[in-house]
Amino acid sequence: MRQELMSLPKGLADDVARNLVMVAQLLDEDPEGAYAYSRVALRLASRVAAVREAAGFASYATERYAEAIAEFRATRRMTGTVDLWPVMADCERGLGRPERALEMAGAPEVQKLDRAGQVEMRLVAAGARQDMGQAEAAVVTLQSSELASSAVHPWTARLRYAYADALLAVGREGEARDWFAKALEADQNGTTDASDRLAQLDGVEFVDVVPEEETSEEETPEEPEPVAVAEPEAETKAEVETRTEPEVEAEVDITDEAEPSTFLDDPFKEPQKSDDES
């Protein structure tokens, strides 16, 4: 990516790089924020493949699948690689076209993927089968040498988790539990909720460790005591009658309604529409 940005003037390259860094930092926790930064980078350098790829992943994370697949296709045209083939197929699923995703799973491009890419493609194909109501076929799709291997790779936990979920969908609960446990063993970074699925299958219910009746009254936060407000002294009937109308109007408390505060304008303007083909 750094090498690609070197083709830009230095000042422009720095601006694009800063936006791409923010895309990477926010992609998981704040996808919409990442998407906003990606659009700025795209407006500044739409002819850089790394920028198009980052914009694609930001769109994918926010479920803008039509935009995502357009950016991924543009990236593929620029680079000539097939690394994004699985995520492009998953965009087809997001657009409601699982049949198209399955066609891509059988395309010659899959043979050019590395092992991790082929596992990703297998996951997408299984998901497409489930989208089409073919639960048994999804189970068969995930059965592979990578699934049977005891070695742990970055994709191992997700593969085992997907297989357990597919088994559960066809009613093989006992086997599903075993594979959720295997997924949990391989899930070193907490990328799946395998522990929660195991607890659900085992009927485990999490409760507070301290019973409610044993909680002391001192632990209950005390409500603040009301502040006494001095009431104005009552006027006598004679004083009320002697007050003139202007005086009454003068004592009416008129409170101007405050205008709501405004935020600073968004520093990132919406990018102009590009003529690049989608």
mmCIF file of C-alpha atoms in Angstrom:
data_model
loop_
_atom_site.group_PDB
_atom_site.id
_atom_site.type_symbol
_atom_site.label_atom_id
_atom_site.label_comp_id
_atom_site.label_asym_id
_atom_site.label_seq_id
_atom_site.Cartn_x
_atom_site.Cartn_y
_atom_site.Cartn_z
ATOM 1 C CA MET A 1 0.000 0.000 0.000
ATOM 2 C CA ARG A 2 2.847 2.373 0.840
ATOM 3 C CA GLN A 3 4.417 1.680 -2.541
ATOM 4 C CA GLU A 4 1.143 2.443 -4.309
ATOM 5 C CA LEU A 5 0.808 5.753 -2.471
ATOM 6 C CA MET A 6 4.297 6.785 -3.595
ATOM 7 C CA SER A 7 2.828 7.377 -7.034
ATOM 8 C CA LEU A 8 0.983 10.408 -5.586
ATOM 9 C CA PRO A 9 2.417 13.833 -4.720
ATOM 10 C CA LYS A 10 3.816 13.719 -1.187
ATOM 11 C CA GLY A 11 1.238 16.007 0.421
ATOM 12 C CA LEU A 12 -1.631 14.147 -1.201
ATOM 13 C CA ALA A 13 -0.108 10.784 -0.319
ATOM 14 C CA ASP A 14 0.084 11.799 3.353
ATOM 15 C CA ASP A 15 -3.565 12.873 3.385
ATOM 16 C CA VAL A 16 -4.700 9.630 1.766
ATOM 17 C CA ALA A 17 -2.547 7.568 4.131
ATOM 18 C CA ARG A 18 -4.061 9.233 7.206
ATOM 19 C CA ASN A 19 -7.563 8.428 6.018
ATOM 20 C CA LEU A 20 -6.636 4.815 5.265
ATOM 21 C CA VAL A 21 -5.173 4.463 8.769
ATOM 22 C CA MET A 22 -8.465 5.647 10.232
ATOM 23 C CA VAL A 23 -10.373 3.165 8.076
ATOM 24 C CA ALA A 24 -8.280 0.328 9.488
ATOM 25 C CA GLN A 25 -8.626 1.545 13.089
ATOM 26 C CA LEU A 26 -12.398 2.051 12.982
ATOM 27 C CA LEU A 27 -13.476 -0.811 10.731
ATOM 28 C CA ASP A 28 -14.384 -3.216 13.552
ATOM 29 C CA GLU A 29 -15.653 -0.837 16.247
ATOM 30 C CA ASP A 30 -17.188 1.951 14.154
ATOM 31 C CA PRO A 31 -17.899 0.767 10.597
ATOM 32 C CA GLU A 32 -19.826 3.900 9.683
ATOM 33 C CA GLY A 33 -16.914 6.065 10.771
ATOM 34 C CA ALA A 34 -14.551 3.915 8.734
ATOM 35 C CA TYR A 35 -16.869 4.256 5.749
ATOM 36 C CA ALA A 36 -16.785 8.061 6.027
ATOM 37 C CA TYR A 37 -12.973 8.112 5.998
ATOM 38 C CA SER A 38 -12.889 5.674 3.076
ATOM 39 C CA ARG A 39 -15.047 8.007 1.011
ATOM 40 C CA VAL A 40 -12.601 10.858 1.634
ATOM 41 C CA ALA A 41 -9.674 8.686 0.560
ATOM 42 C CA LEU A 42 -11.645 7.570 -2.485
ATOM 43 C CA ARG A 43 -12.328 11.162 -3.469
ATOM 44 C CA LEU A 44 -8.629 12.025 -3.162
ATOM 45 C CA ALA A 45 -7.147 9.006 -4.939
ATOM 46 C CA SER A 46 -9.668 6.850 -6.735
ATOM 47 C CA ARG A 47 -7.024 5.471 -9.115
ATOM 48 C CA VAL A 48 -5.031 3.783 -6.339
ATOM 49 C CA ALA A 49 -5.940 0.109 -5.947
ATOM 50 C CA ALA A 50 -5.330 0.093 -2.174
ATOM 51 C CA VAL A 51 -7.823 2.927 -1.776
ATOM 52 C CA ARG A 52 -10.467 1.094 -3.797
ATOM 53 C CA GLU A 53 -9.903 -2.053 -1.730
ATOM 54 C CA ALA A 54 -10.216 -0.136 1.569
ATOM 55 C CA ALA A 55 -13.402 1.509 0.317
ATOM 56 C CA GLY A 56 -14.732 -1.922 -0.601
ATOM 57 C CA PHE A 57 -14.146 -3.361 2.858
ATOM 58 C CA ALA A 58 -15.682 -0.292 4.530
ATOM 59 C CA SER A 59 -18.774 -0.666 2.348
ATOM 60 C CA TYR A 60 -18.865 -4.402 3.060
ATOM 61 C CA ALA A 61 -18.686 -3.793 6.829
ATOM 62 C CA THR A 62 -21.676 -1.437 6.626
ATOM 63 C CA GLU A 63 -23.644 -3.880 4.438
ATOM 64 C CA ARG A 64 -23.501 -1.658 1.377
ATOM 65 C CA TYR A 65 -22.931 -4.724 -0.757
ATOM 66 C CA ALA A 66 -23.542 -3.130 -4.157
ATOM 67 C CA GLU A 67 -20.879 -0.493 -3.468
ATOM 68 C CA ALA A 68 -18.543 -3.078 -1.996
ATOM 69 C CA ILE A 69 -18.627 -5.433 -4.959
ATOM 70 C CA ALA A 70 -18.112 -2.514 -7.347
ATOM 71 C CA GLU A 71 -14.975 -1.443 -5.466
ATOM 72 C CA PHE A 72 -13.663 -5.015 -5.279
ATOM 73 C CA ARG A 73 -14.160 -5.461 -9.015
ATOM 74 C CA ALA A 74 -12.287 -2.227 -9.659
ATOM 75 C CA THR A 75 -9.455 -3.420 -7.415
ATOM 76 C CA ARG A 76 -9.271 -6.709 -9.307
ATOM 77 C CA ARG A 77 -9.073 -4.897 -12.649
ATOM 78 C CA MET A 78 -6.229 -2.725 -11.336
ATOM 79 C CA THR A 79 -4.191 -5.497 -9.715
ATOM 80 C CA GLY A 80 -5.119 -8.591 -11.709
ATOM 81 C CA THR A 81 -5.261 -10.703 -8.515
ATOM 82 C CA VAL A 82 -8.070 -12.964 -7.325
ATOM 83 C CA ASP A 83 -7.539 -12.493 -3.574
ATOM 84 C CA LEU A 84 -10.900 -10.747 -3.179
ATOM 85 C CA TRP A 85 -12.874 -13.472 -4.965
ATOM 86 C CA PRO A 86 -14.420 -14.970 -1.759
ATOM 87 C CA VAL A 87 -15.573 -11.634 -0.370
ATOM 88 C CA MET A 88 -16.987 -10.707 -3.772
ATOM 89 C CA ALA A 89 -19.001 -13.935 -3.683
ATOM 90 C CA ASP A 90 -20.206 -13.079 -0.187
ATOM 91 C CA CYS A 91 -21.396 -9.706 -1.503
ATOM 92 C CA GLU A 92 -23.540 -11.637 -3.960
ATOM 93 C CA ARG A 93 -25.093 -13.407 -0.969
ATOM 94 C CA GLY A 94 -25.696 -10.042 0.681
ATOM 95 C CA LEU A 95 -27.479 -8.877 -2.458
ATOM 96 C CA GLY A 96 -29.791 -11.894 -2.277
ATOM 97 C CA ARG A 97 -28.088 -13.861 -5.041
ATOM 98 C CA PRO A 98 -26.792 -17.076 -3.405
ATOM 99 C CA GLU A 99 -26.940 -18.902 -6.738
ATOM 100 C CA ARG A 100 -24.390 -16.453 -8.139
ATOM 101 C CA ALA A 101 -22.180 -17.034 -5.092
ATOM 102 C CA LEU A 102 -22.241 -20.780 -5.765
ATOM 103 C CA GLU A 103 -21.295 -20.194 -9.391
ATOM 104 C CA MET A 104 -18.293 -18.196 -8.234
ATOM 105 C CA ALA A 105 -17.356 -21.016 -5.817
ATOM 106 C CA GLY A 106 -16.949 -23.319 -8.828
ATOM 107 C CA ALA A 107 -15.088 -20.839 -11.021
ATOM 108 C CA PRO A 108 -11.435 -21.374 -12.113
ATOM 109 C CA GLU A 109 -10.399 -18.353 -10.000
ATOM 110 C CA VAL A 110 -10.841 -20.445 -6.839
ATOM 111 C CA GLN A 111 -7.935 -22.696 -7.872
ATOM 112 C CA LYS A 112 -5.655 -19.642 -7.886
ATOM 113 C CA LEU A 113 -6.445 -18.806 -4.244
ATOM 114 C CA ASP A 114 -4.084 -19.734 -1.443
ATOM 115 C CA ARG A 115 -5.203 -22.125 1.272
ATOM 116 C CA ALA A 116 -6.771 -19.404 3.427
ATOM 117 C CA GLY A 117 -8.652 -18.045 0.419
ATOM 118 C CA GLN A 118 -10.006 -21.472 -0.458
ATOM 119 C CA VAL A 119 -11.255 -21.939 3.108
ATOM 120 C CA GLU A 120 -12.995 -18.564 2.903
ATOM 121 C CA MET A 121 -14.585 -19.611 -0.381
ATOM 122 C CA ARG A 122 -15.801 -22.849 1.224
ATOM 123 C CA LEU A 123 -17.393 -20.842 4.066
ATOM 124 C CA VAL A 124 -19.165 -18.581 1.583
ATOM 125 C CA ALA A 125 -20.417 -21.553 -0.441
ATOM 126 C CA ALA A 126 -21.792 -23.237 2.689
ATOM 127 C CA GLY A 127 -23.539 -20.026 3.631
ATOM 128 C CA ALA A 128 -25.063 -19.820 0.168
ATOM 129 C CA ARG A 129 -26.357 -23.379 0.543
ATOM 130 C CA GLN A 130 -28.018 -22.431 3.809
ATOM 131 C CA ASP A 131 -29.518 -19.328 2.195
ATOM 132 C CA MET A 132 -31.136 -21.640 -0.354
ATOM 133 C CA GLY A 133 -32.464 -23.990 2.319
ATOM 134 C CA GLN A 134 -29.980 -26.751 1.514
ATOM 135 C CA ALA A 135 -28.824 -27.470 5.080
ATOM 136 C CA GLU A 136 -27.489 -30.976 4.396
ATOM 137 C CA ALA A 137 -25.498 -29.717 1.412
ATOM 138 C CA ALA A 138 -23.994 -27.003 3.641
ATOM 139 C CA VAL A 139 -22.693 -29.705 6.003
ATOM 140 C CA VAL A 140 -21.101 -31.616 3.121
ATOM 141 C CA THR A 141 -19.569 -28.429 1.672
ATOM 142 C CA LEU A 142 -17.655 -27.742 4.890
ATOM 143 C CA GLN A 143 -16.219 -31.263 5.190
ATOM 144 C CA SER A 144 -12.608 -30.980 4.061
ATOM 145 C CA SER A 145 -9.018 -31.769 4.969
ATOM 146 C CA GLU A 146 -8.744 -28.342 6.608
ATOM 147 C CA LEU A 147 -11.662 -29.190 8.902
ATOM 148 C CA ALA A 148 -10.175 -32.578 9.838
ATOM 149 C CA SER A 149 -6.734 -31.131 10.561
ATOM 150 C CA SER A 150 -5.701 -30.672 14.205
ATOM 151 C CA ALA A 151 -3.450 -27.739 13.311
ATOM 152 C CA VAL A 152 -4.687 -24.304 14.279
ATOM 153 C CA HIS A 153 -4.675 -21.523 11.692
ATOM 154 C CA PRO A 154 -6.258 -18.053 11.737
ATOM 155 C CA TRP A 155 -9.320 -19.462 9.981
ATOM 156 C CA THR A 156 -9.629 -22.708 11.984
ATOM 157 C CA ALA A 157 -12.026 -21.426 14.652
ATOM 158 C CA ARG A 158 -14.409 -19.940 12.081
ATOM 159 C CA LEU A 159 -14.389 -23.111 9.975
ATOM 160 C CA ARG A 160 -15.164 -25.326 12.958
ATOM 161 C CA TYR A 161 -17.823 -22.907 14.175
ATOM 162 C CA ALA A 162 -19.535 -22.854 10.771
ATOM 163 C CA TYR A 163 -19.508 -26.663 10.673
ATOM 164 C CA ALA A 164 -21.025 -26.867 14.173
ATOM 165 C CA ASP A 165 -23.727 -24.399 13.173
ATOM 166 C CA ALA A 166 -24.490 -26.411 10.029
ATOM 167 C CA LEU A 167 -24.748 -29.626 12.068
ATOM 168 C CA LEU A 168 -27.134 -27.945 14.474
ATOM 169 C CA ALA A 169 -29.326 -26.828 11.569
ATOM 170 C CA VAL A 170 -29.865 -30.463 10.530
ATOM 171 C CA GLY A 171 -30.605 -31.666 14.068
ATOM 172 C CA ARG A 172 -27.251 -33.289 14.889
ATOM 173 C CA GLU A 173 -27.019 -31.560 18.263
ATOM 174 C CA GLY A 174 -24.485 -33.889 19.892
ATOM 175 C CA GLU A 175 -21.989 -33.515 17.058
ATOM 176 C CA ALA A 176 -22.644 -29.787 16.933
ATOM 177 C CA ARG A 177 -21.724 -29.451 20.605
ATOM 178 C CA ASP A 178 -18.423 -31.265 20.020
ATOM 179 C CA TRP A 179 -17.516 -28.971 17.148
ATOM 180 C CA PHE A 180 -18.462 -25.829 19.066
ATOM 181 C CA ALA A 181 -16.040 -27.050 21.759
ATOM 182 C CA LYS A 182 -13.335 -27.577 19.115
ATOM 183 C CA ALA A 183 -14.013 -24.093 17.744
ATOM 184 C CA LEU A 184 -13.602 -22.646 21.229
ATOM 185 C CA GLU A 185 -10.236 -24.407 21.624
ATOM 186 C CA ALA A 186 -8.966 -22.797 18.422
ATOM 187 C CA ASP A 187 -10.531 -19.382 19.041
ATOM 188 C CA GLN A 188 -7.553 -17.595 20.554
ATOM 189 C CA ASN A 189 -8.753 -14.087 19.697
ATOM 190 C CA GLY A 190 -12.430 -14.420 20.546
ATOM 191 C CA THR A 191 -13.622 -14.103 16.966
ATOM 192 C CA THR A 192 -16.640 -16.357 17.550
ATOM 193 C CA ASP A 193 -19.255 -16.763 20.281
ATOM 194 C CA ALA A 194 -18.596 -20.497 20.592
ATOM 195 C CA SER A 195 -18.600 -20.311 24.407
ATOM 196 C CA ASP A 196 -22.099 -18.816 24.416
ATOM 197 C CA ARG A 197 -23.364 -21.439 21.991
ATOM 198 C CA LEU A 198 -21.932 -24.202 24.184
ATOM 199 C CA ALA A 199 -23.591 -22.748 27.261
ATOM 200 C CA GLN A 200 -26.885 -22.525 25.391
ATOM 201 C CA LEU A 201 -26.695 -26.182 24.340
ATOM 202 C CA ASP A 202 -25.809 -27.240 27.898
ATOM 203 C CA GLY A 203 -28.680 -25.237 29.357
ATOM 204 C CA VAL A 204 -26.330 -23.105 31.434
ATOM 205 C CA GLU A 205 -27.877 -19.896 32.744
ATOM 206 C CA PHE A 206 -25.672 -17.181 34.164
ATOM 207 C CA VAL A 207 -26.900 -15.536 37.388
ATOM 208 C CA ASP A 208 -25.547 -12.996 39.865
ATOM 209 C CA VAL A 209 -23.097 -14.543 42.343
ATOM 210 C CA VAL A 210 -24.533 -12.521 45.256
ATOM 211 C CA PRO A 211 -28.157 -13.429 46.099
ATOM 212 C CA GLU A 212 -30.472 -10.461 46.105
ATOM 213 C CA GLU A 213 -31.686 -11.059 49.687
ATOM 214 C CA GLU A 214 -28.104 -10.968 51.031
ATOM 215 C CA THR A 215 -27.393 -7.537 49.653
ATOM 216 C CA SER A 216 -27.055 -5.167 52.593
ATOM 217 C CA GLU A 217 -28.942 -1.944 52.778
ATOM 218 C CA GLU A 218 -25.659 -0.051 52.936
ATOM 219 C CA GLU A 219 -24.844 -1.235 49.423
ATOM 220 C CA THR A 220 -28.003 0.355 48.070
ATOM 221 C CA PRO A 221 -27.168 3.824 46.874
ATOM 222 C CA GLU A 222 -28.910 6.443 48.947
ATOM 223 C CA GLU A 223 -31.202 8.835 47.186
ATOM 224 C CA PRO A 224 -30.151 12.442 47.549
ATOM 225 C CA GLU A 225 -32.128 14.370 50.121
ATOM 226 C CA PRO A 226 -34.461 16.923 48.626
ATOM 227 C CA VAL A 227 -33.247 20.456 48.879
ATOM 228 C CA ALA A 228 -35.631 22.696 50.783
ATOM 229 C CA VAL A 229 -36.776 25.671 48.770
ATOM 230 C CA ALA A 230 -38.050 28.672 50.657
ATOM 231 C CA GLU A 231 -41.617 29.505 49.687
ATOM 232 C CA PRO A 232 -42.407 33.179 49.163
ATOM 233 C CA GLU A 233 -44.454 34.760 51.935
ATOM 234 C CA ALA A 234 -48.173 34.847 51.224
ATOM 235 C CA GLU A 235 -49.564 38.194 50.324
ATOM 236 C CA THR A 236 -52.513 39.557 52.141
ATOM 237 C CA LYS A 237 -55.748 40.115 50.323
ATOM 238 C CA ALA A 238 -55.341 43.848 50.737
ATOM 239 C CA GLU A 239 -51.871 43.788 49.125
ATOM 240 C CA VAL A 240 -53.162 41.840 46.156
ATOM 241 C CA GLU A 241 -56.055 44.226 45.656
ATOM 242 C CA THR A 242 -53.798 47.289 45.817
ATOM 243 C CA ARG A 243 -51.390 45.974 43.174
ATOM 244 C CA THR A 244 -51.795 47.652 39.833
ATOM 245 C CA GLU A 245 -51.969 45.751 36.556
ATOM 246 C CA PRO A 246 -48.605 47.066 35.294
ATOM 247 C CA GLU A 247 -46.948 45.803 38.462
ATOM 248 C CA VAL A 248 -48.374 42.352 37.951
ATOM 249 C CA GLU A 249 -47.098 42.251 34.401
ATOM 250 C CA ALA A 250 -43.696 43.504 35.504
ATOM 251 C CA GLU A 251 -43.221 40.587 37.874
ATOM 252 C CA VAL A 252 -43.987 37.905 35.303
ATOM 253 C CA ASP A 253 -40.834 35.836 34.753
ATOM 254 C CA ILE A 254 -40.179 35.602 31.049
ATOM 255 C CA THR A 255 -37.535 33.044 30.144
ATOM 256 C CA ASP A 256 -36.105 33.167 26.690
ATOM 257 C CA GLU A 257 -35.988 29.754 25.054
ATOM 258 C CA ALA A 258 -32.400 28.771 24.427
ATOM 259 C CA GLU A 259 -31.462 27.923 20.897
ATOM 260 C CA PRO A 260 -29.989 24.421 20.561
ATOM 261 C CA SER A 261 -26.233 24.378 20.223
ATOM 262 C CA THR A 262 -24.787 23.442 16.873
ATOM 263 C CA PHE A 263 -21.814 21.218 16.169
ATOM 264 C CA LEU A 264 -18.908 22.055 13.968
ATOM 265 C CA ASP A 265 -19.412 21.241 10.340
ATOM 266 C CA ASP A 266 -18.275 17.775 9.298
ATOM 267 C CA PRO A 267 -14.668 18.203 8.076
ATOM 268 C CA PHE A 268 -15.246 15.546 5.469
ATOM 269 C CA LYS A 269 -17.378 16.565 2.550
ATOM 270 C CA GLU A 270 -19.358 13.941 0.633
ATOM 271 C CA PRO A 271 -17.271 12.871 -2.375
ATOM 272 C CA GLN A 272 -18.421 13.813 -5.799
ATOM 273 C CA LYS A 273 -19.778 11.008 -7.905
ATOM 274 C CA SER A 274 -17.083 9.376 -9.975
ATOM 275 C CA ASP A 275 -17.380 8.308 -13.588
ATOM 276 C CA ASP A 276 -15.418 5.132 -12.788
ATOM 277 C CA GLU A 277 -17.334 2.074 -13.779
ATOM 278 C CA SER A 278 -18.808 0.192 -10.870
#
